[in-house]
mmCIF file of C-alpha atoms in Angstrom:
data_model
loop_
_atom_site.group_PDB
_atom_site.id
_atom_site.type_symbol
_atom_site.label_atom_id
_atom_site.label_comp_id
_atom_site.label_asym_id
_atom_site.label_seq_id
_atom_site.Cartn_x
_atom_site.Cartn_y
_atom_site.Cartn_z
ATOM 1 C CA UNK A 510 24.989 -9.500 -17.004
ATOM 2 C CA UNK A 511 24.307 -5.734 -17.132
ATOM 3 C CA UNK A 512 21.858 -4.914 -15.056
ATOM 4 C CA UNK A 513 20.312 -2.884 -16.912
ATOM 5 C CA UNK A 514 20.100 -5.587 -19.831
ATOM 6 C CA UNK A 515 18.631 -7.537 -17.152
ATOM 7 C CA UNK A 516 15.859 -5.399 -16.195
ATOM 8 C CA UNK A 517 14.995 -5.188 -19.925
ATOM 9 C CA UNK A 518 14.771 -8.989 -20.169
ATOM 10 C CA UNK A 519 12.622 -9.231 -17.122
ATOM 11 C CA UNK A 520 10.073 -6.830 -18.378
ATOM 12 C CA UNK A 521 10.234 -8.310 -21.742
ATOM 13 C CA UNK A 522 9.323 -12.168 -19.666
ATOM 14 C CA UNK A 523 6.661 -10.325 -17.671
ATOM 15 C CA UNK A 524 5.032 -8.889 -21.239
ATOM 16 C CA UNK A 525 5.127 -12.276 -22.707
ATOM 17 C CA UNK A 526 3.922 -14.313 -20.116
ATOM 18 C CA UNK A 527 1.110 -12.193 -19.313
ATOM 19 C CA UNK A 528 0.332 -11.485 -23.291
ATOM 20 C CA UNK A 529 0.071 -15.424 -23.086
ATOM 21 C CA UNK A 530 -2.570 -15.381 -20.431
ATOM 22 C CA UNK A 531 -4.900 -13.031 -23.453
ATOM 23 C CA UNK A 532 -6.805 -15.407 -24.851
ATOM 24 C CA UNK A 533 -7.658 -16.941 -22.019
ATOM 25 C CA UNK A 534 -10.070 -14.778 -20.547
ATOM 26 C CA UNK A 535 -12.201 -16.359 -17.574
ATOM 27 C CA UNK A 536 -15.218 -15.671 -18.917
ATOM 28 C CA UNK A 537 -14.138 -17.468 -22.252
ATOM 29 C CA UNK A 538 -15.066 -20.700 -23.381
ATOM 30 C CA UNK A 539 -16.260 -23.078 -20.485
ATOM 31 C CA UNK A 540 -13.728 -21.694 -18.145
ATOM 32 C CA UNK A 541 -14.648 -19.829 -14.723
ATOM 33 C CA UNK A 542 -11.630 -19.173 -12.764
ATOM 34 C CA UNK A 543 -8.377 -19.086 -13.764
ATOM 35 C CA UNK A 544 -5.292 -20.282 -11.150
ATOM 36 C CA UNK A 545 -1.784 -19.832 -11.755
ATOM 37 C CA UNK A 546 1.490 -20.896 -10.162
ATOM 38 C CA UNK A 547 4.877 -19.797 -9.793
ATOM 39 C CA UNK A 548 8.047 -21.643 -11.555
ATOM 40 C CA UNK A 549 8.863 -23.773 -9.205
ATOM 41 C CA UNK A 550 7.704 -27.577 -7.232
ATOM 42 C CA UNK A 551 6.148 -25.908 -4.645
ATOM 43 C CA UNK A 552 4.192 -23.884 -6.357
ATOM 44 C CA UNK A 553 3.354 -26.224 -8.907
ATOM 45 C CA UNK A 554 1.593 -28.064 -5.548
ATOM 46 C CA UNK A 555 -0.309 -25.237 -4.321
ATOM 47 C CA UNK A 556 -1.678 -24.182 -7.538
ATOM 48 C CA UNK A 557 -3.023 -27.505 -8.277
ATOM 49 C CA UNK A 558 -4.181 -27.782 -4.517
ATOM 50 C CA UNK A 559 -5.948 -24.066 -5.414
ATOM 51 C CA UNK A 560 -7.366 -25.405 -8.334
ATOM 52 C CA UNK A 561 -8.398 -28.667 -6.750
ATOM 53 C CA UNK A 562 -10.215 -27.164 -3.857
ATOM 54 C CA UNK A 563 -11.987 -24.680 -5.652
ATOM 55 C CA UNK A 564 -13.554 -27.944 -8.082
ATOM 56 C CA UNK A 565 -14.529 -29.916 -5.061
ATOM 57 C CA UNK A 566 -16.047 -27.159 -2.955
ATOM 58 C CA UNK A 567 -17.724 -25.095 -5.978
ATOM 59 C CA UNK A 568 -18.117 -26.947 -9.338
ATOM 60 C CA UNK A 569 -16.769 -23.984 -10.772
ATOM 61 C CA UNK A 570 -14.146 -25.331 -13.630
ATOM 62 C CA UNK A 571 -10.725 -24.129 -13.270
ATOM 63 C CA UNK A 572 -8.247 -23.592 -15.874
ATOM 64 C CA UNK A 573 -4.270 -24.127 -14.650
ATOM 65 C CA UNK A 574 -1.566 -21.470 -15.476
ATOM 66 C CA UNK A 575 1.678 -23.201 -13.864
ATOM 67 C CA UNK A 576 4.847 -22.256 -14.374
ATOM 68 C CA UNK A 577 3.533 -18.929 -15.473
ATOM 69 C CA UNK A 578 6.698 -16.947 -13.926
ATOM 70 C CA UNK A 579 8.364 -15.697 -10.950
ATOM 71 C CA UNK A 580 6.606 -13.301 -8.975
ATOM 72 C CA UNK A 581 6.561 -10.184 -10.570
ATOM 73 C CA UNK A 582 5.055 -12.181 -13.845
ATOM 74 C CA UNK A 583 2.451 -13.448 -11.564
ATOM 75 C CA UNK A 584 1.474 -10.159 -9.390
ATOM 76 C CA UNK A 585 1.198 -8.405 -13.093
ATOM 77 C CA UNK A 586 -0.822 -11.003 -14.547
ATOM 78 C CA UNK A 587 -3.820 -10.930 -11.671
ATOM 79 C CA UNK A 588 -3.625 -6.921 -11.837
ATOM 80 C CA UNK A 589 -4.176 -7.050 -15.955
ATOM 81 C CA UNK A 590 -7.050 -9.728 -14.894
ATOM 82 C CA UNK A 591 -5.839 -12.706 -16.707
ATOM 83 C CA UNK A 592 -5.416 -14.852 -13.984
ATOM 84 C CA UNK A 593 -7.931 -15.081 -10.811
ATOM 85 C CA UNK A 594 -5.664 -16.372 -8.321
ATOM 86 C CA UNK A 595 -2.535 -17.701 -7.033
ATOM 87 C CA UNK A 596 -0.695 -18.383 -3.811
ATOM 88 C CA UNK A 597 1.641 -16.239 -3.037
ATOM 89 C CA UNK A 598 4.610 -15.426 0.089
ATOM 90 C CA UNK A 599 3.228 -12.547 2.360
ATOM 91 C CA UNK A 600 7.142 -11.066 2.214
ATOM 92 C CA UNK A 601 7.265 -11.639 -1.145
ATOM 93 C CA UNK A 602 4.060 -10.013 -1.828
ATOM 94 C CA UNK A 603 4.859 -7.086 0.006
ATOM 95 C CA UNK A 604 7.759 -6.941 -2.529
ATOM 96 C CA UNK A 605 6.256 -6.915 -5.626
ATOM 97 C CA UNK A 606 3.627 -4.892 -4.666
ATOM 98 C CA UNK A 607 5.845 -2.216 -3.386
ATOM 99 C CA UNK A 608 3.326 -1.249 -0.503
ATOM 100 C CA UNK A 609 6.590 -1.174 1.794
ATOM 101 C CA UNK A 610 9.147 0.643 -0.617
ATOM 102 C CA UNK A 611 11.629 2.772 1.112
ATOM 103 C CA UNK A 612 10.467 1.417 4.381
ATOM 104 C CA UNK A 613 10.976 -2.113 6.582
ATOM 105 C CA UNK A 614 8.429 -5.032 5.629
ATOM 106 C CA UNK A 615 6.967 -5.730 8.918
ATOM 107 C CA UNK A 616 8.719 -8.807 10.882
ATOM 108 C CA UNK A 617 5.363 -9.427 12.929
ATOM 109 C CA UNK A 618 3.350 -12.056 10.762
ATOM 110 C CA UNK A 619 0.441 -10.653 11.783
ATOM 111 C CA UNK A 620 1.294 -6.930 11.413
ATOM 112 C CA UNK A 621 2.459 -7.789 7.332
ATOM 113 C CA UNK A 622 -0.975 -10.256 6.893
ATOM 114 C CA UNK A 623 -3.073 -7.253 7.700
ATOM 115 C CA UNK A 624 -1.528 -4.593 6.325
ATOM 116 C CA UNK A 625 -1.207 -6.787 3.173
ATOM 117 C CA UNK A 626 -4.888 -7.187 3.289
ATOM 118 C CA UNK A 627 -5.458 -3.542 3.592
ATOM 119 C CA UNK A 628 -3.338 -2.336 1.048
ATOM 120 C CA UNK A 629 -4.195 -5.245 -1.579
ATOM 121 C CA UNK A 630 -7.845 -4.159 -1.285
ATOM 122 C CA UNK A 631 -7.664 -0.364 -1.296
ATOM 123 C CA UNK A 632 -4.373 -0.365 -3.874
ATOM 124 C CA UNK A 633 -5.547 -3.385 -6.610
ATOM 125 C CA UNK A 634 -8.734 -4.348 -5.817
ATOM 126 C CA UNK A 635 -7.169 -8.132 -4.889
ATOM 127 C CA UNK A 636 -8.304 -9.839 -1.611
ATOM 128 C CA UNK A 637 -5.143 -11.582 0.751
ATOM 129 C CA UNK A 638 -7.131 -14.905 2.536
ATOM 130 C CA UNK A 639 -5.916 -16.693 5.071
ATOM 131 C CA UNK A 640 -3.030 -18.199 5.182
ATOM 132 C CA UNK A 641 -2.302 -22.492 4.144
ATOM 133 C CA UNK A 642 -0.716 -22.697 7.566
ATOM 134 C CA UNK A 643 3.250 -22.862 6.715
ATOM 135 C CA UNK A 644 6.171 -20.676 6.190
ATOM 136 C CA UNK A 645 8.172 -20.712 3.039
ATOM 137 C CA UNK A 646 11.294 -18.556 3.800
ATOM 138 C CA UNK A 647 14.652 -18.047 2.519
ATOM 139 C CA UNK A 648 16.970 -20.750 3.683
ATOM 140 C CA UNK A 649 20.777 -19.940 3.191
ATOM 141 C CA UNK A 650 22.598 -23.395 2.481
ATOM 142 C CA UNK A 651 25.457 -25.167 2.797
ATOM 143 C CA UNK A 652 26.915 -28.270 2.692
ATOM 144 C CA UNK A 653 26.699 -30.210 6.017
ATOM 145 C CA UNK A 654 30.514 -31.024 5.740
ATOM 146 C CA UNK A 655 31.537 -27.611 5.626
ATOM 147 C CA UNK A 656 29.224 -26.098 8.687
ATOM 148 C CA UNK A 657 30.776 -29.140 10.595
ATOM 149 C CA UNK A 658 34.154 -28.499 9.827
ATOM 150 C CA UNK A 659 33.981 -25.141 11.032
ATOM 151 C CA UNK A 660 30.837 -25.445 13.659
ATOM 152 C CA UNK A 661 28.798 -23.280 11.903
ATOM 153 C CA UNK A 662 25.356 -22.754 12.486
ATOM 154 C CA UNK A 663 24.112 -18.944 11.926
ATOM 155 C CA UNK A 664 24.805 -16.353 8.938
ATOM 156 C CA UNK A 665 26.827 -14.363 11.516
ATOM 157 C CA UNK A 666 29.305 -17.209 11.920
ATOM 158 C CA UNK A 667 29.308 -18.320 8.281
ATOM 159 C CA UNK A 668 30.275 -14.686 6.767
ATOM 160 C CA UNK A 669 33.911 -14.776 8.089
ATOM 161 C CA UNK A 670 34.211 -17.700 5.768
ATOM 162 C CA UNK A 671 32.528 -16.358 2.831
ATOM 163 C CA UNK A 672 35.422 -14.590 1.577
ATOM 164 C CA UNK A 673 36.772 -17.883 0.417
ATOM 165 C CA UNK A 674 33.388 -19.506 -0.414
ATOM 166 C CA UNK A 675 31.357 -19.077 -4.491
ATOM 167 C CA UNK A 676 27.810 -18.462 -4.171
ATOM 168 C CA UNK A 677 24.992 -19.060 -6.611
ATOM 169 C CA UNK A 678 21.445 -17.736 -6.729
ATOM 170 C CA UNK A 679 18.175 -17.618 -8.399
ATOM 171 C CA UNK A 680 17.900 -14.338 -10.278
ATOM 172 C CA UNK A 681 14.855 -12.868 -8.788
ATOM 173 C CA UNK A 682 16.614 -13.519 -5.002
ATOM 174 C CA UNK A 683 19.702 -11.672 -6.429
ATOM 175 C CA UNK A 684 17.755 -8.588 -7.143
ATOM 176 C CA UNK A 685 14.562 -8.455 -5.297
ATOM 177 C CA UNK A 686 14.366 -5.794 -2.040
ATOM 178 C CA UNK A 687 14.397 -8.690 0.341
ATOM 179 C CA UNK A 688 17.261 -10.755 -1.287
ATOM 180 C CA UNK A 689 20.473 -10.559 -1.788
ATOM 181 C CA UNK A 690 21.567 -7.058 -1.569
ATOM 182 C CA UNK A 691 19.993 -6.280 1.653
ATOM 183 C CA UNK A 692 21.406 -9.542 3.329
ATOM 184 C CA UNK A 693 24.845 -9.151 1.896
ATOM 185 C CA UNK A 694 24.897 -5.153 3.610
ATOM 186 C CA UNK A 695 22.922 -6.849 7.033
ATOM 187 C CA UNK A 696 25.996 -9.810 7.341
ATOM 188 C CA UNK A 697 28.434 -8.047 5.444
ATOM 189 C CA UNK A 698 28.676 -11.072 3.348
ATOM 190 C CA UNK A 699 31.576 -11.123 0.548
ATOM 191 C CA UNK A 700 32.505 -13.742 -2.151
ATOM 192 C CA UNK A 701 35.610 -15.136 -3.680
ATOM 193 C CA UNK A 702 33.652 -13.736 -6.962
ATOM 194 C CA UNK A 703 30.439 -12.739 -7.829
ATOM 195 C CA UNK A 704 27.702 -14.242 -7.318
ATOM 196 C CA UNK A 705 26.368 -17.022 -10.191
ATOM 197 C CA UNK A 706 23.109 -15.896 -11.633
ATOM 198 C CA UNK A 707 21.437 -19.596 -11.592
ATOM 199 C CA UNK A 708 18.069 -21.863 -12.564
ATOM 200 C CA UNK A 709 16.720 -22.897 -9.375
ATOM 201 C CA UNK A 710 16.476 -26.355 -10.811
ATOM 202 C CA UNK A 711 19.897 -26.342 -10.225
ATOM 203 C CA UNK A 712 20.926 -24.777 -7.525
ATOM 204 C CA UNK A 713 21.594 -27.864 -5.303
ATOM 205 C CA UNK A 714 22.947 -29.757 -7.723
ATOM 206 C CA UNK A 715 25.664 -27.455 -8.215
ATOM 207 C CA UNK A 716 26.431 -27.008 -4.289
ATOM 208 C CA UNK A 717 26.428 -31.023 -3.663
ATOM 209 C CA UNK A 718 29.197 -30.609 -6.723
ATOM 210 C CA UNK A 719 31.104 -27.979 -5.238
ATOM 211 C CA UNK A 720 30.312 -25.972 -7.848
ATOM 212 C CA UNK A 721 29.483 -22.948 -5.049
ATOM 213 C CA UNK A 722 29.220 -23.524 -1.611
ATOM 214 C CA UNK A 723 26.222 -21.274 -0.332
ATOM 215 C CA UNK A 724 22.906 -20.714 -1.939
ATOM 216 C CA UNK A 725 19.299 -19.453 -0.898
ATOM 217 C CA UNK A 726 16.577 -22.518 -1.122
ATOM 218 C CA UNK A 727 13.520 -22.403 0.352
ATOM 219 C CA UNK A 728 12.561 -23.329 4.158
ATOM 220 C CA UNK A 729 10.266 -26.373 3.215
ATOM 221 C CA UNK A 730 12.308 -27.810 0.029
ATOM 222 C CA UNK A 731 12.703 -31.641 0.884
ATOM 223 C CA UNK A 732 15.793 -31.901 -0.246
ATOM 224 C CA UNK A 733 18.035 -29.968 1.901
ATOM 225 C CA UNK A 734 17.837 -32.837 4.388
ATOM 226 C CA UNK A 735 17.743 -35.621 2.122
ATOM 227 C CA UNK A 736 21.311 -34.347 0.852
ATOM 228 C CA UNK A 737 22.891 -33.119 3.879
ATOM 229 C CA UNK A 738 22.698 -29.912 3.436
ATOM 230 C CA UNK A 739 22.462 -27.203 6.450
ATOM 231 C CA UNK A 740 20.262 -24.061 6.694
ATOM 232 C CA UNK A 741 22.101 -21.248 8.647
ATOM 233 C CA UNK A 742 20.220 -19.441 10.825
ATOM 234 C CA UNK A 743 19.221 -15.858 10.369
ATOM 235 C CA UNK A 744 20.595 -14.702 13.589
ATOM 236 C CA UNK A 745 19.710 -10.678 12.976
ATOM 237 C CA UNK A 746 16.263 -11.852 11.749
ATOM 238 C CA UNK A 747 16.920 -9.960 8.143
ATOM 239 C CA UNK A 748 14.242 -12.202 6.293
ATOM 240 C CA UNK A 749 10.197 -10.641 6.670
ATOM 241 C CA UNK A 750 7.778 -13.630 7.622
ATOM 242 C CA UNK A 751 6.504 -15.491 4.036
ATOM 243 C CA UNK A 752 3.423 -17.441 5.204
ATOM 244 C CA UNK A 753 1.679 -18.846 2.396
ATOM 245 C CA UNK A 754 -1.711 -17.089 1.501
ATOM 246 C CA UNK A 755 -4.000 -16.850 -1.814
ATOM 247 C CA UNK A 756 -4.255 -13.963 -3.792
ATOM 248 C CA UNK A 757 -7.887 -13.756 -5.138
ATOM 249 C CA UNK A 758 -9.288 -10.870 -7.269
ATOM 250 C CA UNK A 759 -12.222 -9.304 -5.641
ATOM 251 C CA UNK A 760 -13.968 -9.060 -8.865
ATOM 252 C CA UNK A 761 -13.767 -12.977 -9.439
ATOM 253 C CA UNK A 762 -15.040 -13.530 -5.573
ATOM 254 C CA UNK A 763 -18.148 -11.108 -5.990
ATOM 255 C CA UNK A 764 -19.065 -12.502 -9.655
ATOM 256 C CA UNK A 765 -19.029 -16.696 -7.597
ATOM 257 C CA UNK A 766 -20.241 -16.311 -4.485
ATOM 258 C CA UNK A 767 -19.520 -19.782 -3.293
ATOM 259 C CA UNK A 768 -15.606 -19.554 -4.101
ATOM 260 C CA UNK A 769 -14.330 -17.199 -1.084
ATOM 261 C CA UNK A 770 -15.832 -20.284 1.512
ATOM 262 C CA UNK A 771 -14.068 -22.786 -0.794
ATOM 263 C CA UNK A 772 -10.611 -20.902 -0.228
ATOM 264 C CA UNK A 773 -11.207 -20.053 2.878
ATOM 265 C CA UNK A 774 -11.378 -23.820 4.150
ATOM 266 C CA UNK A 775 -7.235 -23.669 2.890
ATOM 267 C CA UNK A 776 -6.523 -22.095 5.870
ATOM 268 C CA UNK A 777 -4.437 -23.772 8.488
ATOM 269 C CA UNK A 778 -4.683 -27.034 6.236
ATOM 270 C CA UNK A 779 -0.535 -27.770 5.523
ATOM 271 C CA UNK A 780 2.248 -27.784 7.910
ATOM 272 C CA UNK A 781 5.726 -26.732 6.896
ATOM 273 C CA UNK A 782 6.768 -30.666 7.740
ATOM 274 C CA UNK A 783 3.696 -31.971 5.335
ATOM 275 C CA UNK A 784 5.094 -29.036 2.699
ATOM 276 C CA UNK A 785 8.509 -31.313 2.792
ATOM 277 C CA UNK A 786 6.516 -33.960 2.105
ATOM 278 C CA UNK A 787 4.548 -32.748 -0.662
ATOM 279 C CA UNK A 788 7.577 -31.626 -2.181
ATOM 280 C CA UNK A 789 9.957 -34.502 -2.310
ATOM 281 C CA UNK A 790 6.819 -36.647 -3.380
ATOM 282 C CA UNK A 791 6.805 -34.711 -6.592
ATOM 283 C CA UNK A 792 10.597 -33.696 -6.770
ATOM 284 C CA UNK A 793 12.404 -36.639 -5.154
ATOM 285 C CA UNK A 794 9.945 -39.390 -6.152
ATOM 286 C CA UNK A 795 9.035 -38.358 -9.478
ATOM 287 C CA UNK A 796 4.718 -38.515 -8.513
ATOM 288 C CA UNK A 797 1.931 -36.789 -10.839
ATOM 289 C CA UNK A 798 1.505 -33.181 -9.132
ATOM 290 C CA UNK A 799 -2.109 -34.073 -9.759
ATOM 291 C CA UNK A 800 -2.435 -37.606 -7.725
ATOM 292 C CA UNK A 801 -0.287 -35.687 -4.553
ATOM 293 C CA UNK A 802 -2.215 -32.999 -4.161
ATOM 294 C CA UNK A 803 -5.548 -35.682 -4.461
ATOM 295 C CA UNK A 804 -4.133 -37.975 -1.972
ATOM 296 C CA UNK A 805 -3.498 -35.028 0.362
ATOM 297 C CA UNK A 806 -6.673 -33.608 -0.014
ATOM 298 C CA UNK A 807 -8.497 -36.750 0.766
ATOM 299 C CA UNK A 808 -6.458 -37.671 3.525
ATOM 300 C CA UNK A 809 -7.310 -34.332 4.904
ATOM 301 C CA UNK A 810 -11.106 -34.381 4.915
ATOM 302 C CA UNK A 811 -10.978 -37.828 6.499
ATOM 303 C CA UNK A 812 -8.650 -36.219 9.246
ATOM 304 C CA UNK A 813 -11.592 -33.838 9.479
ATOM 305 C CA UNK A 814 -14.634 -35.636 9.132
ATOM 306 C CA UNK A 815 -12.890 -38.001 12.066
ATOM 307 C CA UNK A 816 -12.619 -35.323 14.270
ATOM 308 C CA UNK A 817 -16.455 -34.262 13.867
ATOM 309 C CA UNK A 818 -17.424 -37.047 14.628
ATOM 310 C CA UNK A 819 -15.653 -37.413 17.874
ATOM 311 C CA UNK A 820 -16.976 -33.590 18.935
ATOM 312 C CA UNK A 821 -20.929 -33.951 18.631
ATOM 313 C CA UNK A 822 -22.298 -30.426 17.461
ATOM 314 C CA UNK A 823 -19.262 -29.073 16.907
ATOM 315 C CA UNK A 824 -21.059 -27.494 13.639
#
């Protein structure tokens, strides 16, 4: 596809989702906060784990936006204020946002978290809160055959096979400043053809086909195991950190007091290893999004109301 064609398509997606969020206004009907999500599992997880939270803690009601879009859709959609949250990727946000064009996203975690916050607040009036407690980075795959036919375990090793190898990725990895390009210059990574522009949906279906044989998933998808796949390692540390945080509009926190507490008791709650879990519950078992994220919630608060009770005025 022409790039250029595919800019034009993008930006046409980005009007149209957003131009779906317009009658919709938070303020509208019996709605307070609007929470959106991202187009894929994970996401679909978190934003109902947003929404979720923000219901038990508050009482404020919520209305759900998932699957609004990638992540320029989403970052456009909280600046025009018709959505009032959503988790995002602290790389990824310093993407989109463009706070770090021309210039290296920082690789210390807590460098990029507060010079997210900073810039999110003076630059769009949107407030980065702590983080869930995981990284969700790029994972470069393979099949587990492969990397042990030819003892691979880094993207150093793996790009003297490359030349041989198909890849296939997710269009906004194949274009975004953090994808593609810049890790195909930092490995010198070639193909036996270019790249296949793919639905994420079906990226590991096609590499446990041999339809390609490398791909970029995600850290914390539960199926890479499950199917024998192998992440390489990122030996020259290309990839920025991409710790989960919300995205809040400072507006929306100032008009309900009580909702910055409410997100702010996200933080630390999920580990990268409960993430897995929470993903192949909904993707590999087929379970309501809904009843997960419930369950996990639950479980959570008893973990905590355990531990109080063990630690006498620990309030």
């Amino acid at each position: 596809m022409n790039r250029f064609v595919a800019f034009g398509l993008l930006s046409v997606t980005v009007i149209l989702a957003i131009a779906a969020c317009y009658s919709h206004s938070p303020t509208a009907g019996n709605v307070d906060i609007i929470v959106a999500s991202k187009d894929f599992t994970e996401q679909d997880i978190l934003g109902e784990l947003l929404a979720q939270q923000i219901e038990n803690k508050t009482g404020l009601k919520v209305d759900r936006k998932p699957r609004l879009g990638g992540s320029y859709v989403c970052h456009q959609a909280i600046l025009a204020g018709k959505i009032d949250a959503y988790i995002e990727y602290t790389g990824t946000a310093a993407t989109v946002s463009k706070l770090f064009e021309n210039q290296k996203i920082p690789s210390d975690p807590k460098v990029l978290f507060q010079q997210l916050q900073q810039g999110y607040a003076k630059n769009f009036k949107l407030a980065v809160m702590p983080g869930l407690g995981f990284e969700n980075t790029f994972a470069i795959v393979i099949r587990g055959d492969e990397a042990k036919r030819y003892n691979l375990q880094t993207l150093s090793q793996a790009a003297q096979y490359t030349p041989q190898w198909r890849a296939g990725f997710g269009y906004e990895f194949s274009e975004r400043q953090d994808g593609l390009p810049g890790l195909a210059k930092t490995y010198n990574l070639t193909f036996a053809k270019p790249p296949q522009i793919m639905d994420l949906g079906l990226i590991y279906r096609a590499l446990l086909q041999k339809q390609i044989d490398l791909t970029a998933g995600n850290s914390t998808d539960g199926q890479i195991a499950r199917l024998g796949f192998v992440v390489l390692q990122d030996d020259k540390r290309y990839f920025p950190p991409y710790e989960a945080v919300p995205i809040v509009r400072e507006e929306t926190l100032k008009r309900y007091p009580t909702l910055a507490p409410a997100i702010a008791g996200l933080k630390n709650l999920i580990t990268a290893d409960e993430m897995r879990r929470l993903n192949y519950a909904v993707e590999g078992e087929l379970r309501d999004v809904k009843e997960v994220v419930r369950e996990f919630l639950q479980s959570r608060q008893a973990v905590t109301q355990g531990s109080e009770q063990l630690v006498p005025g620990s309030y």
